[in-house]
PDB file of C-alpha atoms in Angstrom:
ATOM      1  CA  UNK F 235      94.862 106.526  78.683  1.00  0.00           C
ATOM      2  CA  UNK F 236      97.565 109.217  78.341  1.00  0.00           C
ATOM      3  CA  UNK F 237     101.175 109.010  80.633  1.00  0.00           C
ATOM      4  CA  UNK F 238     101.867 107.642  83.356  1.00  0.00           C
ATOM      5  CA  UNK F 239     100.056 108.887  86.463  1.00  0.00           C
ATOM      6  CA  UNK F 240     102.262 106.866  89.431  1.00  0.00           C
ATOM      7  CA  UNK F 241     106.467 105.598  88.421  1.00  0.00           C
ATOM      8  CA  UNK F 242     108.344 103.963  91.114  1.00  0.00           C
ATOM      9  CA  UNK F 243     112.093 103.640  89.672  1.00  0.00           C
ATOM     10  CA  UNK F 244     114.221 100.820  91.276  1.00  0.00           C
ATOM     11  CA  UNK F 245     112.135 101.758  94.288  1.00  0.00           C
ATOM     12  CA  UNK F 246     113.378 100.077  97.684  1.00  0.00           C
ATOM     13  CA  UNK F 247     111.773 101.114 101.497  1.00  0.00           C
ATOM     14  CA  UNK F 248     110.756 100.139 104.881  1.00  0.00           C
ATOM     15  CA  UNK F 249     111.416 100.445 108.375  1.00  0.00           C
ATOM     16  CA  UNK F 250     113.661 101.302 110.994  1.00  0.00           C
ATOM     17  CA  UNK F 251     116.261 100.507 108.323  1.00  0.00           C
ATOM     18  CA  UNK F 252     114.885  96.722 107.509  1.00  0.00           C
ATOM     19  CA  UNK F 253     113.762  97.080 103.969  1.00  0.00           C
ATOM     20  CA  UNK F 254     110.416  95.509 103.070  1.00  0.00           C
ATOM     21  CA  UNK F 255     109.930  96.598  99.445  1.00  0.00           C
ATOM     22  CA  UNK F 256     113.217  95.765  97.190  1.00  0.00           C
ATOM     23  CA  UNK F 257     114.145  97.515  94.379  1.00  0.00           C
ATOM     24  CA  UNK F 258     110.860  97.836  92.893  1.00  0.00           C
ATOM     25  CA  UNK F 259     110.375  99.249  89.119  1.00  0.00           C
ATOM     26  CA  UNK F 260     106.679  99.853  88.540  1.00  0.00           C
ATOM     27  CA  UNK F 261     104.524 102.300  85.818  1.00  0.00           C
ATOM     28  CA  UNK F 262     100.850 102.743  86.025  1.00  0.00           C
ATOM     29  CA  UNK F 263      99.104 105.030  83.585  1.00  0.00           C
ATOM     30  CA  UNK F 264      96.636 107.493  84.232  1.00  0.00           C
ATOM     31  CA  UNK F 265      92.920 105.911  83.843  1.00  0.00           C
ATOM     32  CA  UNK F 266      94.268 102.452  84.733  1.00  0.00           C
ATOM     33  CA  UNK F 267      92.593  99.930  87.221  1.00  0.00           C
ATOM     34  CA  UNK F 268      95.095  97.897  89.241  1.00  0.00           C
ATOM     35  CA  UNK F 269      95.219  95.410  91.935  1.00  0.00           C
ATOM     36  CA  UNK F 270      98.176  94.814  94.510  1.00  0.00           C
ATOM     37  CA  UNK F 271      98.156  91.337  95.669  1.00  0.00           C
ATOM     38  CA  UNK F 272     100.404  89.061  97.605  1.00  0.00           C
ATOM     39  CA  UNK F 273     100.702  87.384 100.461  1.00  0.00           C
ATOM     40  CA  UNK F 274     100.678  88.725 104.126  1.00  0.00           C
ATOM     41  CA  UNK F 275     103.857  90.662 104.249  1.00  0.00           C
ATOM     42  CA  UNK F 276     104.752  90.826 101.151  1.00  0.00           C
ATOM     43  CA  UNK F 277     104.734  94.824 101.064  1.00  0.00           C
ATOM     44  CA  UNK F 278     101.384  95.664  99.490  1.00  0.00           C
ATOM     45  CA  UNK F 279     100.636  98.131 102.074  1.00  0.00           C
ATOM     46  CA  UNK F 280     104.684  99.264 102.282  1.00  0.00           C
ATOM     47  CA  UNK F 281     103.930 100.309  98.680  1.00  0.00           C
ATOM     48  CA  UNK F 282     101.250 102.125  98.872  1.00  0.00           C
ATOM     49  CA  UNK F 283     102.748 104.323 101.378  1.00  0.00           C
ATOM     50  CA  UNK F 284     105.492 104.904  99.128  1.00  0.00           C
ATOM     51  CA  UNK F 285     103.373 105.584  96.175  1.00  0.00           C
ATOM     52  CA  UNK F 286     101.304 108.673  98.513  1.00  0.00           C
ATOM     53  CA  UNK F 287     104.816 109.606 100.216  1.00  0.00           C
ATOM     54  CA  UNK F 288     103.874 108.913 103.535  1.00  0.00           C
ATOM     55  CA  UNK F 289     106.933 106.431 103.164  1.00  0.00           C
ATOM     56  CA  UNK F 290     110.230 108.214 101.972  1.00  0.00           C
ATOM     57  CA  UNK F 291     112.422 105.138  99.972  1.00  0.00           C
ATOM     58  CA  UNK F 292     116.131 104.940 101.187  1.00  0.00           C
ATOM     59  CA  UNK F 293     116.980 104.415  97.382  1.00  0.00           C
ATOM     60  CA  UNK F 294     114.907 104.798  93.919  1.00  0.00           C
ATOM     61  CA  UNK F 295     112.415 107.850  93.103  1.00  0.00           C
ATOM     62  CA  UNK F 296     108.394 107.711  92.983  1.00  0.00           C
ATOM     63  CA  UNK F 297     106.999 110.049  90.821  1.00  0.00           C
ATOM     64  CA  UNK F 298     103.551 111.458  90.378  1.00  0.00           C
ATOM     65  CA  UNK F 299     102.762 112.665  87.122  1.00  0.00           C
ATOM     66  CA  UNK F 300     106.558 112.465  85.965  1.00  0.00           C
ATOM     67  CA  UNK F 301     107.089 114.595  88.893  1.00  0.00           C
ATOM     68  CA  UNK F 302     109.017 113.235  91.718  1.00  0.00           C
ATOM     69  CA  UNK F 303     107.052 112.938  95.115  1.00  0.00           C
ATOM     70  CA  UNK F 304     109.967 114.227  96.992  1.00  0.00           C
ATOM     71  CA  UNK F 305     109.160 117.648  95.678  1.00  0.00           C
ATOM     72  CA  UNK F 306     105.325 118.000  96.268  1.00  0.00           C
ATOM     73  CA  UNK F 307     103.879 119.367  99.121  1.00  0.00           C
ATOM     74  CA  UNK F 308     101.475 116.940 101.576  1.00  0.00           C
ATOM     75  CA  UNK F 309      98.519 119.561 100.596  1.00  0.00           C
ATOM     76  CA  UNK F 310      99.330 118.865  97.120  1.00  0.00           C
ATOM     77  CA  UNK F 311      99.855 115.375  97.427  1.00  0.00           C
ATOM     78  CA  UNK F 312      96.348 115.336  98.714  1.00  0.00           C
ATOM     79  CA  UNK F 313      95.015 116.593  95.945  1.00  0.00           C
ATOM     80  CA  UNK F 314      96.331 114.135  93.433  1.00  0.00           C
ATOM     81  CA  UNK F 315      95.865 111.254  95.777  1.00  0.00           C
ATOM     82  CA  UNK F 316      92.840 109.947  97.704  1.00  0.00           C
ATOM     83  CA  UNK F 317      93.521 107.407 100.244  1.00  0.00           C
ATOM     84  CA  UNK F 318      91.485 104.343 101.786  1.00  0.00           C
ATOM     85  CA  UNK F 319      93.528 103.494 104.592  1.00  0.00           C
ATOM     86  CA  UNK F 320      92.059 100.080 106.497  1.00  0.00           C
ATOM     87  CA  UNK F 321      89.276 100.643 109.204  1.00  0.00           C
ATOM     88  CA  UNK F 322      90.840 102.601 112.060  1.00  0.00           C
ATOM     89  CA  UNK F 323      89.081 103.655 115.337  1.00  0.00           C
ATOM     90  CA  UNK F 324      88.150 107.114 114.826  1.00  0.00           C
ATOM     91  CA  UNK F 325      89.362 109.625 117.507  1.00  0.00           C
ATOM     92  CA  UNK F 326      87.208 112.058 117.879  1.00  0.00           C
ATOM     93  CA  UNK F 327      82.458 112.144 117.744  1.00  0.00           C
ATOM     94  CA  UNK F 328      81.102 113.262 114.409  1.00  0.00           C
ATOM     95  CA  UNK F 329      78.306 112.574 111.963  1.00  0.00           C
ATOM     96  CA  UNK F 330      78.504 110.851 108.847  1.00  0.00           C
ATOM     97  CA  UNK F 331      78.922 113.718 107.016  1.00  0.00           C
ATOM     98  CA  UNK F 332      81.017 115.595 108.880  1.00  0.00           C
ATOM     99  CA  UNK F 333      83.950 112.917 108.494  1.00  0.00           C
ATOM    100  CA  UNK F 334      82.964 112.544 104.258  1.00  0.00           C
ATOM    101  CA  UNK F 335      83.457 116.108 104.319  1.00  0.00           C
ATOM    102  CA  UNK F 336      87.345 115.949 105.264  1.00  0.00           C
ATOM    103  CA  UNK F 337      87.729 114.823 101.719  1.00  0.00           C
ATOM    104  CA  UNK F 338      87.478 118.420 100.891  1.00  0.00           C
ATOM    105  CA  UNK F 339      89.849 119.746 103.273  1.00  0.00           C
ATOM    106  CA  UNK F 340      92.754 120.008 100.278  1.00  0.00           C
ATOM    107  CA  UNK F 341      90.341 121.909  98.400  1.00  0.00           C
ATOM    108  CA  UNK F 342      88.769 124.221 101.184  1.00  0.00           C
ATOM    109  CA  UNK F 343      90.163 127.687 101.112  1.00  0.00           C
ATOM    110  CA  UNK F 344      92.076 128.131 104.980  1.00  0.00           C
ATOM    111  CA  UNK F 345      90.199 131.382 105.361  1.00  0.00           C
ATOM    112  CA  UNK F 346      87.091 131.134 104.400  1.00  0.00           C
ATOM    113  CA  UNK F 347      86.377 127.124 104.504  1.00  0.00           C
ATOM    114  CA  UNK F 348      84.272 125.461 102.490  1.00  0.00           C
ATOM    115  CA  UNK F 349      82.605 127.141  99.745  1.00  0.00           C
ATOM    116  CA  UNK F 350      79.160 125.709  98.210  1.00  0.00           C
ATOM    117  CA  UNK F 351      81.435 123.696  95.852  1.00  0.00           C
ATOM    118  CA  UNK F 352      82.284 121.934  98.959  1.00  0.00           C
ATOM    119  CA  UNK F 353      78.883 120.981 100.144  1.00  0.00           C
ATOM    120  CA  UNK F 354      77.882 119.678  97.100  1.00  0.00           C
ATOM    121  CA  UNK F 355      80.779 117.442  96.494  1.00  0.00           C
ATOM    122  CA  UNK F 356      79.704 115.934  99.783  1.00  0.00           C
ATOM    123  CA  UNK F 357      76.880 115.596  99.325  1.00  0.00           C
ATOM    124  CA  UNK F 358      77.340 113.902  95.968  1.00  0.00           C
ATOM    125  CA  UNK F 359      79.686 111.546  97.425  1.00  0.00           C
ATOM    126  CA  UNK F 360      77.188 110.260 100.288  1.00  0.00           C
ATOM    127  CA  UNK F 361      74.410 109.791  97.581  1.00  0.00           C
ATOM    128  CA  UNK F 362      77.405 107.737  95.143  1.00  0.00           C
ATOM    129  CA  UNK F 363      78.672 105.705  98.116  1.00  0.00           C
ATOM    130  CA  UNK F 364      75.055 105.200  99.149  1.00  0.00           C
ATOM    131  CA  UNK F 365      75.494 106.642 102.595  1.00  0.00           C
ATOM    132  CA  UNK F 366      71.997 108.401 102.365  1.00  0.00           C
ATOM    133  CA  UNK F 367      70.055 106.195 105.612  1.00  0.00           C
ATOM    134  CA  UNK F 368      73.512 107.158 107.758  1.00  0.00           C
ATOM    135  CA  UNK F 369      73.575 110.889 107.655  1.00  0.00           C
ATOM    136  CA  UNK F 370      73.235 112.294 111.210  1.00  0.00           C
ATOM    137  CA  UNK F 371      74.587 109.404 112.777  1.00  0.00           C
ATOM    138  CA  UNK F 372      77.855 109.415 114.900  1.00  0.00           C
ATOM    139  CA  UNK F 373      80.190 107.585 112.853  1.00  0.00           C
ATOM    140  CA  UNK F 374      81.738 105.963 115.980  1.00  0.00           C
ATOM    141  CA  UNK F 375      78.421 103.861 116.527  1.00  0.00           C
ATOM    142  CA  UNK F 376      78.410 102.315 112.916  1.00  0.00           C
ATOM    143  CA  UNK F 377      79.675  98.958 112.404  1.00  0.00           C
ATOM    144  CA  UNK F 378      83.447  98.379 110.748  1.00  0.00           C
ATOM    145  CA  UNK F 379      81.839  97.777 107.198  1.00  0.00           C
ATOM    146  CA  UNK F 380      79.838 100.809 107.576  1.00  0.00           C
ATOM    147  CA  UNK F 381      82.798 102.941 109.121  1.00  0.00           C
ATOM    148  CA  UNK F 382      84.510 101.401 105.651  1.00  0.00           C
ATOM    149  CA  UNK F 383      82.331 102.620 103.357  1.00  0.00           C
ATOM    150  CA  UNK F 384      82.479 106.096 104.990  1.00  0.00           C
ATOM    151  CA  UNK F 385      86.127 105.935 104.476  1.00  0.00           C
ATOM    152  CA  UNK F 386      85.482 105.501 100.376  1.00  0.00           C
ATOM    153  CA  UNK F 387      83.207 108.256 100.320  1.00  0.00           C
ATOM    154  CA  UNK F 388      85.818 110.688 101.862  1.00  0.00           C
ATOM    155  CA  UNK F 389      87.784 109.566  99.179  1.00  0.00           C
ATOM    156  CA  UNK F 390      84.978 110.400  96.181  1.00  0.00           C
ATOM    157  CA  UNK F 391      84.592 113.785  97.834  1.00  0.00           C
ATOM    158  CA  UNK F 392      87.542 114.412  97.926  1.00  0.00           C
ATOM    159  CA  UNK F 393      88.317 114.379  94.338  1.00  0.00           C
ATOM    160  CA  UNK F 394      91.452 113.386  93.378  1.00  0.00           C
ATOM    161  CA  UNK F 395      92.670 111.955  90.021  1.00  0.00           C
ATOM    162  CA  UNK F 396      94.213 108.955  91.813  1.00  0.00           C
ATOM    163  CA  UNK F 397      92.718 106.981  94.217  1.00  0.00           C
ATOM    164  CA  UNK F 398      94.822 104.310  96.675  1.00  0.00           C
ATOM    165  CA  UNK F 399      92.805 101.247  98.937  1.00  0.00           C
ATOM    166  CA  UNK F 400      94.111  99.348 101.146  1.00  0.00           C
ATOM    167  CA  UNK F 401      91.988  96.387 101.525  1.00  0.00           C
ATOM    168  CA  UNK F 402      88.798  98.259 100.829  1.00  0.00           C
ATOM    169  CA  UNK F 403      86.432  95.232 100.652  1.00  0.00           C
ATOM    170  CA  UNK F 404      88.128  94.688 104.535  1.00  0.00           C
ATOM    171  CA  UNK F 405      84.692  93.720 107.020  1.00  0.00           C
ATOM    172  CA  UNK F 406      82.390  94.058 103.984  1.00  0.00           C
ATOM    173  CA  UNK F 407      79.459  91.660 103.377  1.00  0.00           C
ATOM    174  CA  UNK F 408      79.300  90.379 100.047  1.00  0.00           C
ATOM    175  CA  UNK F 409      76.961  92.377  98.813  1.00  0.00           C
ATOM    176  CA  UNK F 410      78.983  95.606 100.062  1.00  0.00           C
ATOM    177  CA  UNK F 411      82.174  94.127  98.958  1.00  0.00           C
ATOM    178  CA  UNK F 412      80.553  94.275  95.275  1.00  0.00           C
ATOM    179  CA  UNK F 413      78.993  97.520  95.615  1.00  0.00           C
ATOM    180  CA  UNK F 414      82.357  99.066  96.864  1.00  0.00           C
ATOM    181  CA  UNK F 415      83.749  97.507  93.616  1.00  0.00           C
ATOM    182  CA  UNK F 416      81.298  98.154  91.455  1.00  0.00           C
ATOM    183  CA  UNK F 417      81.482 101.915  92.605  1.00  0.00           C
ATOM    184  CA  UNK F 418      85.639 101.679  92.076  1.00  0.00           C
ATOM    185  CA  UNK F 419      84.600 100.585  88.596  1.00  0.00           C
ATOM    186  CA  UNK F 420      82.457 103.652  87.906  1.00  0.00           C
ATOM    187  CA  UNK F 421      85.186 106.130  89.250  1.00  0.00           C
ATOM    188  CA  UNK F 422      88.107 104.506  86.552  1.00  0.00           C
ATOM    189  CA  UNK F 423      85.613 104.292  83.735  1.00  0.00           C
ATOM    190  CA  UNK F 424      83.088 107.680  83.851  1.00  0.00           C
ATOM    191  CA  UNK F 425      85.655 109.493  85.682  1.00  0.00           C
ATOM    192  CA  UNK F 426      89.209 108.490  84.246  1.00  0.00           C
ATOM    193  CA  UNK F 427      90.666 108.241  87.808  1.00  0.00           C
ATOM    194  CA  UNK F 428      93.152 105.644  88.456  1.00  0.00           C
ATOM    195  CA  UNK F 429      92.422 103.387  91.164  1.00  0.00           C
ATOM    196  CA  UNK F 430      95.086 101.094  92.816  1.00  0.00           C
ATOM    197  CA  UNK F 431      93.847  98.900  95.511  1.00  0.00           C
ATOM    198  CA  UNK F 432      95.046  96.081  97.509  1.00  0.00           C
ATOM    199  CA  UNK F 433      92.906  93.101  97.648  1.00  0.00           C
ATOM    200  CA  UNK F 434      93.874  89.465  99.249  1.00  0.00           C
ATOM    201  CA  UNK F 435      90.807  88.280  97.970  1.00  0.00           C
ATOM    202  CA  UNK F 436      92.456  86.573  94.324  1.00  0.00           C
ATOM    203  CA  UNK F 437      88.714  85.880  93.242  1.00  0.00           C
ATOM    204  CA  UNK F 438      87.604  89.631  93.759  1.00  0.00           C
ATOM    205  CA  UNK F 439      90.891  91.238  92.240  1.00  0.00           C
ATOM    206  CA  UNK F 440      90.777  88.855  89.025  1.00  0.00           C
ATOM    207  CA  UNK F 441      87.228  89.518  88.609  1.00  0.00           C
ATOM    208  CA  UNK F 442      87.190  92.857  88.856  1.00  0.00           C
ATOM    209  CA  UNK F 443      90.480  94.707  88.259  1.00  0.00           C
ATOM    210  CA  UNK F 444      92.098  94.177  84.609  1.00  0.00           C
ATOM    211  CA  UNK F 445      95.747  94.356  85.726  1.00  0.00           C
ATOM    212  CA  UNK F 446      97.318  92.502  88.376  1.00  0.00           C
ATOM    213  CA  UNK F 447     100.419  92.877  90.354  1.00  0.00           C
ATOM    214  CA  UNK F 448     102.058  90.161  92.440  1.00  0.00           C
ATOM    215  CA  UNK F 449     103.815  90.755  94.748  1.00  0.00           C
ATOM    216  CA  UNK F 450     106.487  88.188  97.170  1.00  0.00           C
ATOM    217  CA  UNK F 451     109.091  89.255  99.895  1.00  0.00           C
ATOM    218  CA  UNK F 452     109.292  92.684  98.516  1.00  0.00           C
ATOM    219  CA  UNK F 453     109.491  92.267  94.790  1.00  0.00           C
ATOM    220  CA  UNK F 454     106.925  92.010  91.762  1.00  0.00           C
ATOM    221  CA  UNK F 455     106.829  88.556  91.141  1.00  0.00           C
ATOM    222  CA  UNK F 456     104.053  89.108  88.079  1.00  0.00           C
ATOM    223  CA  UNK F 457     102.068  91.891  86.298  1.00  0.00           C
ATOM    224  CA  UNK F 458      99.765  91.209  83.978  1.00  0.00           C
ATOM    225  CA  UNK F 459      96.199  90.433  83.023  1.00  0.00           C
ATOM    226  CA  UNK F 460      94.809  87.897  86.041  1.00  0.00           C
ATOM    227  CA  UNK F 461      95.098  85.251  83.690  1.00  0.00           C
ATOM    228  CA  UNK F 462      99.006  85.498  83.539  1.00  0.00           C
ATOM    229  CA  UNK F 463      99.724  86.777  86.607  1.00  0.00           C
ATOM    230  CA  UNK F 464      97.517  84.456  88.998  1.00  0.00           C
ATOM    231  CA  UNK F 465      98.429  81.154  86.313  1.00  0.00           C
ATOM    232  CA  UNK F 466      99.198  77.872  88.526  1.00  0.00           C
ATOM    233  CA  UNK F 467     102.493  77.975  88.913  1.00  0.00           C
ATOM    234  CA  UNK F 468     102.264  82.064  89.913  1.00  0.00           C
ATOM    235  CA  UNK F 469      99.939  80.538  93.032  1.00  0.00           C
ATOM    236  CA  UNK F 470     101.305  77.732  93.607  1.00  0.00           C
ATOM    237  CA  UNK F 471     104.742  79.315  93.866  1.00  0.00           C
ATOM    238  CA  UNK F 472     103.878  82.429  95.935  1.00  0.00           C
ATOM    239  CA  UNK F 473     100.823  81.340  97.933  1.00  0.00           C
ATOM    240  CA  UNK F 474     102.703  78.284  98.680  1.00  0.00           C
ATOM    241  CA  UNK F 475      99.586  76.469  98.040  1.00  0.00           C
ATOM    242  CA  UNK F 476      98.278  73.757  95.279  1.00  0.00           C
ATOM    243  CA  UNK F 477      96.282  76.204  92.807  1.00  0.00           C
ATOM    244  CA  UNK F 478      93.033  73.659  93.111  1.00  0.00           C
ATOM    245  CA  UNK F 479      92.858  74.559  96.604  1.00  0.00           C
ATOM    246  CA  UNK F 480      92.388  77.738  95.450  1.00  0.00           C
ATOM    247  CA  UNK F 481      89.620  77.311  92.665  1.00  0.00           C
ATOM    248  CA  UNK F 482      88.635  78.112  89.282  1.00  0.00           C
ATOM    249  CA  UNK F 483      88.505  82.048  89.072  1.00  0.00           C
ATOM    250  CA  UNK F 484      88.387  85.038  86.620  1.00  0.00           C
ATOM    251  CA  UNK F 485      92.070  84.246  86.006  1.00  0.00           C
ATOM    252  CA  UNK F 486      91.225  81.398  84.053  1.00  0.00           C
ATOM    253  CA  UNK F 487      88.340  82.600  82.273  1.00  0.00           C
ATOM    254  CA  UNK F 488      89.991  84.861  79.676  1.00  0.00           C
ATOM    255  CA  UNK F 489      86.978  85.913  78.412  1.00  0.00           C
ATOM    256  CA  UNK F 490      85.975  87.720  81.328  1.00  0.00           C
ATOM    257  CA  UNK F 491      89.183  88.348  82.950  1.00  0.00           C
ATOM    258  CA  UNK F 492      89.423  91.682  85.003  1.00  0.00           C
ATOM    259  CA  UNK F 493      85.261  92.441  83.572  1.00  0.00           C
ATOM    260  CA  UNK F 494      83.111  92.673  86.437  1.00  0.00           C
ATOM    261  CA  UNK F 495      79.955  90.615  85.753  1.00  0.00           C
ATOM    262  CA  UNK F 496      76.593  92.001  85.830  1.00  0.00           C
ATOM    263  CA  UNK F 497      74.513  91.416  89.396  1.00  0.00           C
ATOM    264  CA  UNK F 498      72.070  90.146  87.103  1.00  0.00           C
ATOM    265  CA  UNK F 499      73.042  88.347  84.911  1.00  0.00           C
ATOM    266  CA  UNK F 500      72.616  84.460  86.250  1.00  0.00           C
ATOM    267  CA  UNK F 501      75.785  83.444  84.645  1.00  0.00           C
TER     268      UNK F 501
END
């Protein structure tokens, strides 16, 4: 790891002048794998947008790569930052590959569109993401965990050194919801990008993300390793729930804490 690739600095933001996220101070280094968590309005998703400055903050600065997000262009923006928003409807007919291939669109010249470079980044992406059976189909006609995984491989084509989720295991199976993971896994650790995702699932996050953040009503409330920042009293606390209900996890299994297991190994 080498600086810091996102800074949020006393960071507060919302809506329509009701702030959600409060005075937030936050560094994640480049090559890092981090998980948002928190309960339902706790401003997991109000972050994110102020981390890919879709979201101005009324006060504080977020910076990418020391430089301050105020200053960068939306093109540029887009090419530090891949997004996974949640499933949306999409608006408009296209294949498979025709919606992975927006990825690209920071990239593509404005003249002469997209070069062979292009294609073959796509095309990469839908073999990674395992979208192969799906090309030629109308995206539309998929179901919500296909649409989903669509939605990561824009993201892989598209390239960027930082890559944002917002509840990417969202209508995944199980066995999807691992393979999504797994492939998140793969991006941080063969291709140094920095992935920061926000999971509700605790069990998924501890298992397979190293660094947790907690957030309640607006404020990091504990960022760590999962075993310190999901420990009993961090649950019972925020959650508002008795930790048993909740179950042994990854966070208290130090060993394997934030080291996702093997899909074969029995244990």
């Amino acid at each position: 790891m080498t600086g810091p690739a996102i800074e949020l600095i006393e960071v507060t933001g919302g809506y329509a002048g009701r702030p959600v996220v409060r005075d937030v101070s936050l560094t994640i280094r480049t090559g890092e794998r981090v998980a948002l968590v928190g309960p339902n309005g706790a401003g997991k998703s109000t972050l994110l947008r102020l981390i890919t400055g879709i979201l101005h903050p009324t006060a504080g600065e977020v910076r990418l790569g020391g430089v301050s997000v105020a200053t960068i262009s939306r093109d540029a923006i887009a090419r530090r930052i891949a997004v996974v928003p949640q499933v949306a409807q999409l608006p408009f007919s296209a294949r498979v590959e025709e919606v992975v291939a927006l990825g690209r669109l920071p990239h593509e010249d404005p003249l002469r569109g997209p070069r062979p470079a292009d294609h073959a980044a796509v095309g990469a992406a839908i073999e990674r993401v395992g979208l192969g059976p799906l090309v030629g189909r109308d995206a539309r006609e998929l179901s919500l965990g296909e649409r989903q995984l669509i939605l990561v491989a824009v993201a892989v084509a598209q390239g960027a050194p930082i890559v944002v989720l917002d509840e990417p295991t969202v209508h995944l199976d199980i066995r999807h919801q691992i393979d999504v993971l797994d492939l998140l896994v793969d991006l941080n650790q063969r291709d140094n990008a920095t992935i920061v995702a926000v999971l509700h699932d605790l069990h998924l996050a501890a298992r397979w993300f190293p660094r947790i953040v907690l957030l309640a009503d607006g404020r990091i409330a504990a960022d760590g390793p999962p075993r310190v920042a999901l420990a009993p009293d961090r649950i019972r606390d925020v959650f508002r729930v008795d930790p048993l209900l909740v179950g042994a996890g990854a966070w208290t299994e130090e060993s394997s804490a934030g080291s996702p297991p093997s899909l074969t190994d029995p244990g």
